[in-house]
Coordinates of C-alpha atoms in Angstrom, one line a residue:
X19 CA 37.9 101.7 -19.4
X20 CA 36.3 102.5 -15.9
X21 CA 35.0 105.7 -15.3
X22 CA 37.6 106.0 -12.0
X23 CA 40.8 104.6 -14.2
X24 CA 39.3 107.4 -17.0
X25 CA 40.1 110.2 -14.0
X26 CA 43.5 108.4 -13.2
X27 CA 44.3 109.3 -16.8
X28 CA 43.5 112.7 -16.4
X29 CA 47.0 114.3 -16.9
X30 CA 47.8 117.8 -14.1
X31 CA 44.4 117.2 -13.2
X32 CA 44.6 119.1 -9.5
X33 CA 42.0 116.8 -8.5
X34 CA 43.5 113.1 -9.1
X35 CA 43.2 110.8 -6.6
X36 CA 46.3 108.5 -5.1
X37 CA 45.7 105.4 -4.6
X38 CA 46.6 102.8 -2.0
X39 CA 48.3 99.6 -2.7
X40 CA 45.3 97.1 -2.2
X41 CA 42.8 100.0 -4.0
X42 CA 45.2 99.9 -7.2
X43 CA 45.0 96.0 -6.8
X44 CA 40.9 95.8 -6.5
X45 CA 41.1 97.9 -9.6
X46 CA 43.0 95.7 -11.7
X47 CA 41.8 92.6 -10.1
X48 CA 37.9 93.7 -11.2
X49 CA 39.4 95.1 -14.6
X50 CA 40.2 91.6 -15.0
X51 CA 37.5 89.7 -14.0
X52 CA 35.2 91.8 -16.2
X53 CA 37.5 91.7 -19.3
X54 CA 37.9 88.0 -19.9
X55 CA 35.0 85.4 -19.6
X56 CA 35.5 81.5 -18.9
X57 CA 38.1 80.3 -21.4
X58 CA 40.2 77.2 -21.9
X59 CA 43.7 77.3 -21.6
X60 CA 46.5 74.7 -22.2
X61 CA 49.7 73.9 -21.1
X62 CA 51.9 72.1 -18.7
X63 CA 51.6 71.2 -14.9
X64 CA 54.6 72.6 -13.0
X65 CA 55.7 73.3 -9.4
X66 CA 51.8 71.4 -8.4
X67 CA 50.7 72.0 -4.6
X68 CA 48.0 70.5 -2.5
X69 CA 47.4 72.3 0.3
X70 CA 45.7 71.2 3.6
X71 CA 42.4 73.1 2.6
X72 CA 42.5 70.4 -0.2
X73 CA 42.7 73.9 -2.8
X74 CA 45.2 73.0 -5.9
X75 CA 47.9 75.6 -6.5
X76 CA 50.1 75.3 -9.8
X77 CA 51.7 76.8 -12.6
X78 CA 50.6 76.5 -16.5
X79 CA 53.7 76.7 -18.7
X80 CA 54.5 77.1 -22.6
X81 CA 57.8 77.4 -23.8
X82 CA 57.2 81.0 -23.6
X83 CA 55.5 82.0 -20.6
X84 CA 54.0 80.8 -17.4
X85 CA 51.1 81.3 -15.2
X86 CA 50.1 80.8 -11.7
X87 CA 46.5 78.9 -11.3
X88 CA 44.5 78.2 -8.2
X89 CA 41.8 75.5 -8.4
X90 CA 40.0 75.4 -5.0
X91 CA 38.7 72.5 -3.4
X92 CA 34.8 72.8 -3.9
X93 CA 35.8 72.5 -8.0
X94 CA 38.8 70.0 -8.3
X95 CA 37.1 66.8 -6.0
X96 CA 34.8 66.7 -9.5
X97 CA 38.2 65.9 -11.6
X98 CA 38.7 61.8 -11.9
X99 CA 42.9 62.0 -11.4
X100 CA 45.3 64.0 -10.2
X101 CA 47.2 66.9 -12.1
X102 CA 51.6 65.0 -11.8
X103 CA 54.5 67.8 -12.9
X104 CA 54.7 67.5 -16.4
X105 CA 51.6 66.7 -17.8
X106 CA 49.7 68.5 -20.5
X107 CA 46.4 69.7 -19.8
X108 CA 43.5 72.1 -20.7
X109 CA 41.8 73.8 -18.1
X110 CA 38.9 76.3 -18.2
X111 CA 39.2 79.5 -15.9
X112 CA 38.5 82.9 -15.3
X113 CA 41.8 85.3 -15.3
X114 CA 42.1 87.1 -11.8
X115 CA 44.2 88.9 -9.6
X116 CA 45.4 87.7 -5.6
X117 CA 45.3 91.2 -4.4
X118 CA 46.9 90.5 -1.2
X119 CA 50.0 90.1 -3.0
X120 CA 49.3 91.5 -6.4
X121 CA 49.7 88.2 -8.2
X122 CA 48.0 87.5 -11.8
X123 CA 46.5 84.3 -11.7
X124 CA 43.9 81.7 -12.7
X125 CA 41.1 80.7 -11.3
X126 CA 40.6 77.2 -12.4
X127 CA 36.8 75.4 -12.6
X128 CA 37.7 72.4 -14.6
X129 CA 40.7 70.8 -16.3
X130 CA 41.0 67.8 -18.5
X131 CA 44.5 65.9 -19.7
X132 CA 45.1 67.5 -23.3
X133 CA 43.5 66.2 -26.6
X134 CA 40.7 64.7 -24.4
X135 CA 38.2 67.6 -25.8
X136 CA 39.2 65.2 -29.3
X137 CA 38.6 62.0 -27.7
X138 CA 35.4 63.1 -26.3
X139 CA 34.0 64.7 -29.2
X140 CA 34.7 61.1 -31.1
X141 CA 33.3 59.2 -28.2
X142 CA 29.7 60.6 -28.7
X143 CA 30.2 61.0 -32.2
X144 CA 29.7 57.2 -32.5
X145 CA 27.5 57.0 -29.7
X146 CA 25.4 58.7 -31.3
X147 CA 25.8 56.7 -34.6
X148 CA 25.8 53.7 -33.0
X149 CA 22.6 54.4 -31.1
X150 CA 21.0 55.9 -34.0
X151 CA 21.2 52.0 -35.7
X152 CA 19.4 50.4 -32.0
X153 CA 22.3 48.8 -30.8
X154 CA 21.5 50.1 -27.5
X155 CA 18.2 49.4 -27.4
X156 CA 17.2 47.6 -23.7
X157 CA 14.6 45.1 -26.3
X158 CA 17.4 43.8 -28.4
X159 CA 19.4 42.9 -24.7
X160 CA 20.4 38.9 -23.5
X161 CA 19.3 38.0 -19.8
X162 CA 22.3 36.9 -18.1
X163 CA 22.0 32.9 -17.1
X164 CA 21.7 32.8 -13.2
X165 CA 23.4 29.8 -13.2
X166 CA 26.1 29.5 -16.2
X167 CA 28.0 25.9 -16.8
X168 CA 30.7 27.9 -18.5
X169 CA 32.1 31.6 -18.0
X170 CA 34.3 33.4 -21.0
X171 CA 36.2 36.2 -19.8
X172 CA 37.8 38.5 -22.7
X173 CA 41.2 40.4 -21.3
X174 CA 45.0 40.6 -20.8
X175 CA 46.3 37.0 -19.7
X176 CA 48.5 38.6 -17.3
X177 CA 46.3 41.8 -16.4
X178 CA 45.2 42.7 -12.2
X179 CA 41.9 42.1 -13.8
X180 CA 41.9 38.8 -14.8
X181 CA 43.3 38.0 -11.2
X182 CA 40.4 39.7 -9.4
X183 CA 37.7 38.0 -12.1
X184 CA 39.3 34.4 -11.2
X185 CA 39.0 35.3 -7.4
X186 CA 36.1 36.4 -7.2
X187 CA 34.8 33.7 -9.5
X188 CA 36.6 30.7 -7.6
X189 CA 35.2 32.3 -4.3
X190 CA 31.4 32.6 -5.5
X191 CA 31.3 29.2 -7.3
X192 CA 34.3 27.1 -7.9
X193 CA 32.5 24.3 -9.8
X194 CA 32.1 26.4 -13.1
X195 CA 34.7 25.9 -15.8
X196 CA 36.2 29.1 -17.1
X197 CA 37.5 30.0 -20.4
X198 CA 39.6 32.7 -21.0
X199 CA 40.0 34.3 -24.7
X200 CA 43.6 36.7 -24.1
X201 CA 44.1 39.4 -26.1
X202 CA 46.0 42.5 -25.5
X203 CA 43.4 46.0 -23.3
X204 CA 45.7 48.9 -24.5
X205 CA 47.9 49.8 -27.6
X206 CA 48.2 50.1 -30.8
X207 CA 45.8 47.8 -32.4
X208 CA 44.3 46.3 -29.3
X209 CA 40.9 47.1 -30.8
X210 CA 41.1 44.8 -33.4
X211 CA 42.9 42.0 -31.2
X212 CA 39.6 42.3 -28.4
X213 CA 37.4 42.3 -31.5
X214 CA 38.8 39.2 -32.4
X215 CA 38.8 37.3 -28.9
X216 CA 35.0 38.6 -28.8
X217 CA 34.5 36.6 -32.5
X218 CA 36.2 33.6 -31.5
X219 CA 34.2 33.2 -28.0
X220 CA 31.1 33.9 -30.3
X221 CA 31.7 31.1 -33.0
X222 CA 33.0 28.5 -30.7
X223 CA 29.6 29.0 -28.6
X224 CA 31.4 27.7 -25.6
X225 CA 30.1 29.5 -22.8
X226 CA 27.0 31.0 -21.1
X227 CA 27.9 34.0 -20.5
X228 CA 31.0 36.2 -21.9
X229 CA 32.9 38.9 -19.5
X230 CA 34.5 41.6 -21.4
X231 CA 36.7 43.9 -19.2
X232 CA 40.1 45.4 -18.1
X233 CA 41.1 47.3 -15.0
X234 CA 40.4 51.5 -14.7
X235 CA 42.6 54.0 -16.4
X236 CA 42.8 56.9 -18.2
X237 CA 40.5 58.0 -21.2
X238 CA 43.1 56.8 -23.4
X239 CA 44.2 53.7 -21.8
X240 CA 40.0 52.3 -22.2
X241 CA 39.9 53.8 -25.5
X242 CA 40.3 50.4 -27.4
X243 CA 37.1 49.6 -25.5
X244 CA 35.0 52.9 -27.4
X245 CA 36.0 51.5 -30.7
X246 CA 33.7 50.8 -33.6
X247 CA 34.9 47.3 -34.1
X248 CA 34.7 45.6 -30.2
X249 CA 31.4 47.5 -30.8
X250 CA 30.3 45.9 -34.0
X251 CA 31.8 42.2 -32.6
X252 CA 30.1 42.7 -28.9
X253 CA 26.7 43.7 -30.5
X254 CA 27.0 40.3 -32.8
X255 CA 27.9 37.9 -30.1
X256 CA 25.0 35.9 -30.0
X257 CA 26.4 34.7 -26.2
X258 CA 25.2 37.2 -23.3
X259 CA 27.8 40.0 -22.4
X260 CA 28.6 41.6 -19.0
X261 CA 31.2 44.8 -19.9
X262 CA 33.6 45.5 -17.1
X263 CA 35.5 48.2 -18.3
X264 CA 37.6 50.7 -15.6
X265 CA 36.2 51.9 -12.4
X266 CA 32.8 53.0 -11.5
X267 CA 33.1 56.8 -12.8
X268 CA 34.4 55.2 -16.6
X269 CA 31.6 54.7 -19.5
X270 CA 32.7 53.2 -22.4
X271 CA 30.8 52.2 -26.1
X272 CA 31.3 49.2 -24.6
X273 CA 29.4 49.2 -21.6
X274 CA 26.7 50.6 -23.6
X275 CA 26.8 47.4 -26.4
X276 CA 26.7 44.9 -24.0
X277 CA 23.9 43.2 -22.6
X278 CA 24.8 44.0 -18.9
X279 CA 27.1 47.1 -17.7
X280 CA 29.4 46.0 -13.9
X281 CA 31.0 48.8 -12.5
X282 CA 34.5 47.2 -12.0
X283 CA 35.8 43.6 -13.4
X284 CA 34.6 42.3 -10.1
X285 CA 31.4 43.3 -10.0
X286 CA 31.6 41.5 -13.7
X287 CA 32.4 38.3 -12.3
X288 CA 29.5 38.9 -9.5
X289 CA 26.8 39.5 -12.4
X290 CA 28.0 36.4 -14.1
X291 CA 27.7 34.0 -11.3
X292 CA 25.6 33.0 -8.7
X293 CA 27.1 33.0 -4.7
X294 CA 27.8 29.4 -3.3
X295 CA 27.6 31.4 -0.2
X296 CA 24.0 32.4 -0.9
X297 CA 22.4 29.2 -2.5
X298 CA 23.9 27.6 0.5
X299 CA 22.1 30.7 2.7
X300 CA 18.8 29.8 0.9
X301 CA 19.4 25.6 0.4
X302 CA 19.3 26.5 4.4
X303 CA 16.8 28.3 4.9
X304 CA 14.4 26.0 3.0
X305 CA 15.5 23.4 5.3
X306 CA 14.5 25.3 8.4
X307 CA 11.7 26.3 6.4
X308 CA 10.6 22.6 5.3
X309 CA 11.1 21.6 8.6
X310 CA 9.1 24.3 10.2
X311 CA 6.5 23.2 7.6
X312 CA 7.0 19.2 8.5
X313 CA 6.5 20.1 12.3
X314 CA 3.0 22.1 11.4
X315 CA 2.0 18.8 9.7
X316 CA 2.7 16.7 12.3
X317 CA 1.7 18.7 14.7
X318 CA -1.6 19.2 12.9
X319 CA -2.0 15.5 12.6
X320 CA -1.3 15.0 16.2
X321 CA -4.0 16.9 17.4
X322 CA -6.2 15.6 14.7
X323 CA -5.1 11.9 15.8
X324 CA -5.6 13.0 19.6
X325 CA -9.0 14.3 18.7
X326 CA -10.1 11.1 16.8
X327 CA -8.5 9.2 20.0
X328 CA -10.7 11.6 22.4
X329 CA -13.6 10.0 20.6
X330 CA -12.7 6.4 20.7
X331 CA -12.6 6.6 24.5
X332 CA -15.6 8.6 24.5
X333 CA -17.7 5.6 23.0
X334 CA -15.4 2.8 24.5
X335 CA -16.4 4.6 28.4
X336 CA -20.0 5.3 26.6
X337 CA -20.1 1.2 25.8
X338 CA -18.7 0.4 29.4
X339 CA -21.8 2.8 30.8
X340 CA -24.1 1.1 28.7
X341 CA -22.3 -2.7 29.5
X342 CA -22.8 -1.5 33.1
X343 CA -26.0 -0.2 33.0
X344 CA -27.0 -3.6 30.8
X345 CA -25.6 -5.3 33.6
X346 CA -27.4 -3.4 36.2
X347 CA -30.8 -3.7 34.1
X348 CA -30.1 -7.3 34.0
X349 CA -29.2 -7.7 38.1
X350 CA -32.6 -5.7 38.4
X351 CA -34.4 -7.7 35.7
X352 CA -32.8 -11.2 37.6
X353 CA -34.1 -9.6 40.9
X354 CA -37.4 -8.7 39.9
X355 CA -38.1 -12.0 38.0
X356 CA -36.7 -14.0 41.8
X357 CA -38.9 -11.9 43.3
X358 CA -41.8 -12.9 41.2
X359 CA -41.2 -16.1 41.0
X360 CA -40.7 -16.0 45.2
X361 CA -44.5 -14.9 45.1
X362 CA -45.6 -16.6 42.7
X363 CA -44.5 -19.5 43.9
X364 CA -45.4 -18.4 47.5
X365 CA -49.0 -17.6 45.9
X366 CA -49.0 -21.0 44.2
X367 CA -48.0 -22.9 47.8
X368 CA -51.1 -21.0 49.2
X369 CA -53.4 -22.1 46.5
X370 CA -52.6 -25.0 46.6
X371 CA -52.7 -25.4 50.5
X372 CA -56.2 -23.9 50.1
X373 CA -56.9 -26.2 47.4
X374 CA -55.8 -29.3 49.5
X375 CA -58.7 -28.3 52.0
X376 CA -60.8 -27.6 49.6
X377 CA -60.2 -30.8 47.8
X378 CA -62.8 -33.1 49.0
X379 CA -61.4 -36.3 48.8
X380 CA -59.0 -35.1 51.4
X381 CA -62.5 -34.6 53.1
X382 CA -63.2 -38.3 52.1
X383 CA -59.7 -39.6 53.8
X384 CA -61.6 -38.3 56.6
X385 CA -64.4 -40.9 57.0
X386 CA -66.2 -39.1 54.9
X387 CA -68.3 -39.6 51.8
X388 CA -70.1 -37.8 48.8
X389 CA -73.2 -39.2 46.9
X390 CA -73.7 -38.6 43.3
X391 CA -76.6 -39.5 41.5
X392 CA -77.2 -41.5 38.1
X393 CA -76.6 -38.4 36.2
X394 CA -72.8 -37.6 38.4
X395 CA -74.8 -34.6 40.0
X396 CA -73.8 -34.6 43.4
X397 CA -76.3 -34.7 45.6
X398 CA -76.2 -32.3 48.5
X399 CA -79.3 -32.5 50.4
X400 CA -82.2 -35.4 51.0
X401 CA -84.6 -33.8 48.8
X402 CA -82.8 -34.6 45.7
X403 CA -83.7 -38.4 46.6
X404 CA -86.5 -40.7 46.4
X405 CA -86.7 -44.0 47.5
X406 CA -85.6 -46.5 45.3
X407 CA -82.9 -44.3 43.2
X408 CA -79.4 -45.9 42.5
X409 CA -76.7 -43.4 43.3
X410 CA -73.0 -43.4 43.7
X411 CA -70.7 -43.2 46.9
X412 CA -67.3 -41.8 46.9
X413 CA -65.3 -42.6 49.7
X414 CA -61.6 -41.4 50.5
X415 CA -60.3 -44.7 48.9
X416 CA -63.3 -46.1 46.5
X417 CA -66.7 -45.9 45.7
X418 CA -69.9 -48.2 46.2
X419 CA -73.4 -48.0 44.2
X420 CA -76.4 -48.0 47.1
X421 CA -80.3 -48.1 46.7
X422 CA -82.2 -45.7 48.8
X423 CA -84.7 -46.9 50.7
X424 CA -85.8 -44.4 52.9
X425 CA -85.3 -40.6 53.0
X426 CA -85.0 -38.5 55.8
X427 CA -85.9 -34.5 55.5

């Protein structure tokens, strides 16, 4: 007890204090707060309320008693549903009082539906267990085939899941054949039933790549899917496994067994395939790319096939210089070999004009003669005579032999 609620007990104390309304309601509310910690509390929803803040107001009811709770908006956008009138759940709050009207309430920080705390405590029970023995272990895991010739999917022939699995598979890539093992997601005994589908899909050895899902739900409705036994017959499934248990938020065993975890049964069927859409994305682009690489080549040769054709007409107009300049050399040669032939033959015209008048038989033709003595000396003056020596005439046309016989000096 407070040391102020101590003097309020203070019976014909002359002293005691009177207390207002909202003072008397700070009391109790802080009397409260400090006399129970965070607790869990069950019961049932009733008369549930969400206001426009987005803050929960509700009432927690036994067959005895009832209790109004407030869970505000900052605490219950972490809860994964929404409380409905009539269901059982556990919540854990902190007892308090709305002094503005002098209401007992809770304050509410989290609730879960009822018997979950059970569920829970099982689930990482054999978690635990389960990852204790490596069947977790990322070495132990199957790649998933980028391009399957066969898809298994493990679920409810007539569940929303299979339908989005199917669509999403027919829209990716048509051409792959699917097989579907049916066995019941939820009930009594569905555990052993998905174990069994999982077995059968593992000793036909049909496909590439198994899908094992179901659509979201509730803690309970997936609980087939934390079972020891899908467990056991996921982990010995020799084929590669995708889980696609619930929504995004859910975790099952399941998801932690398999070789690949997919948020939602779509994402399942996104992981097992690849997208027609996308090969035919990239098929394009390396066409664009191939030919942007063709075009380079080509290109490249062209120049290559310009610059070799630069250089035969370089040497063809260097060959047609050189046949020109032959020619030229030629003309010149021609002209200076006329030329010297011209003189030549000018020089050999003059020669032999001079030797015409030098040439003394054209003297002879003349009327004259020259005298040559026994020896052929010509003789050129009188002194080279006596009398009585034979010697030779030459005339222009003939010759006669005369006897001198008297020399004149």
């Amino acid at each position: 007890m407070t040391d102020f609620a101590a003097n309020l007990s203070q019976e014909g104390s002359s002293n005691a204090k009177v207390l207002t309304v909202s003072e008397l309601n700070r009391i109790a509310k802080n009397i409260l707060e400090q006399s129970f910690p965070l607790f869990w509390v069950s019961g049932e929803v009733s008369n549930f309320t969400r206001a426009a803040s987005g803050h929960w107001y509700f009432s927690l009811k036994d067959a005895g008693a009832q209790v109004r709770c407030v869970m505000f908006k900052g605490r219950n956008s972490y809860v994964d549903f929404t409380p409905r009138e009539g269901d059982k759940i556990e919540a854990r709050a902190t007892v308090t009082l709305y002094e503005a009207r002098g209401d007992f309430q809770l304050t509410v920080e989290f609730v879960q539906r009822a018997g979950l705390g059970a569920l829970f405590e099982a689930f990482e029970k054999l978690k635990r267990k389960l990852s204790a023995e490596g069947l977790f272990d990322a070495d132990i895991k199957c790649a998933i085939p980028k391009h399957p010739k066969q898809i298994g999917v493990v679920t409810s022939a007539d569940a929303a899941a299979l339908r989005d699995v199917l669509t999403t598979l027919k829209r990716r890539m048509p051409n792959i054949p699917v097989i579907i093992y049916p066995t019941p997601v939820q009930g009594k005994g569905a555990a052993q039933l998905i174990a069994n589908a999982i077995n059968t899909a593992h000793e036909r050895a049909e496909c590439d790549v198994l899908i094992i899902c179901r659509g979201g739900g509730s803690i309970e409705d997936l609980w087939q899917f934390n079972e020891e036994i899908v467990a056991r017959a996921i982990a010995n499934c020799t084929i590669p496994t995708i889980s696609g248990v619930g929504h995004e938020t859910d975790f099952t065993i399941c998801d932690f067994v398999a070789d690949t975890r997919a948020a939602t049964p779509t994402a399942a069927a996104e992981l097992a395939t690849p997208s027609r859409a996308d090969i035919l994305n990239k098929t394009n682009q390396l066409k664009l790319q191939l030919a942007k690489n063709m075009q380079f080549v080509l290109n490249q040769k062209s120049q290559a096939l310009d610059y070799l054709a630069r250089r035969v007409i370089s040497p063809s107009q260097q060959i047609a210089q050189q046949k020109n300049q032959v020619i030229q050399l030629t003309n010149r040669l021609n002209n200076s070999i006329s030329q010297q032939l011209q003189r030549k033959q000018q020089n050999l015209l003059r020669l032999n004009q001079n030797l015409q008048h030098l040439n003394p038989q054209a003297v002879l033709t003349r009327g004259y003669a020259f005298v040559q003595n026994k020896l052929g000396n010509i003789v050129s003056t009188s002194s080279q005579l006596q009398n009585g020596d034979e010697v030779t005439l030459t005339f222009g046309s003939g010759s006669a032999e005369a006897n001198i016989t008297k020399i004149k000096h």
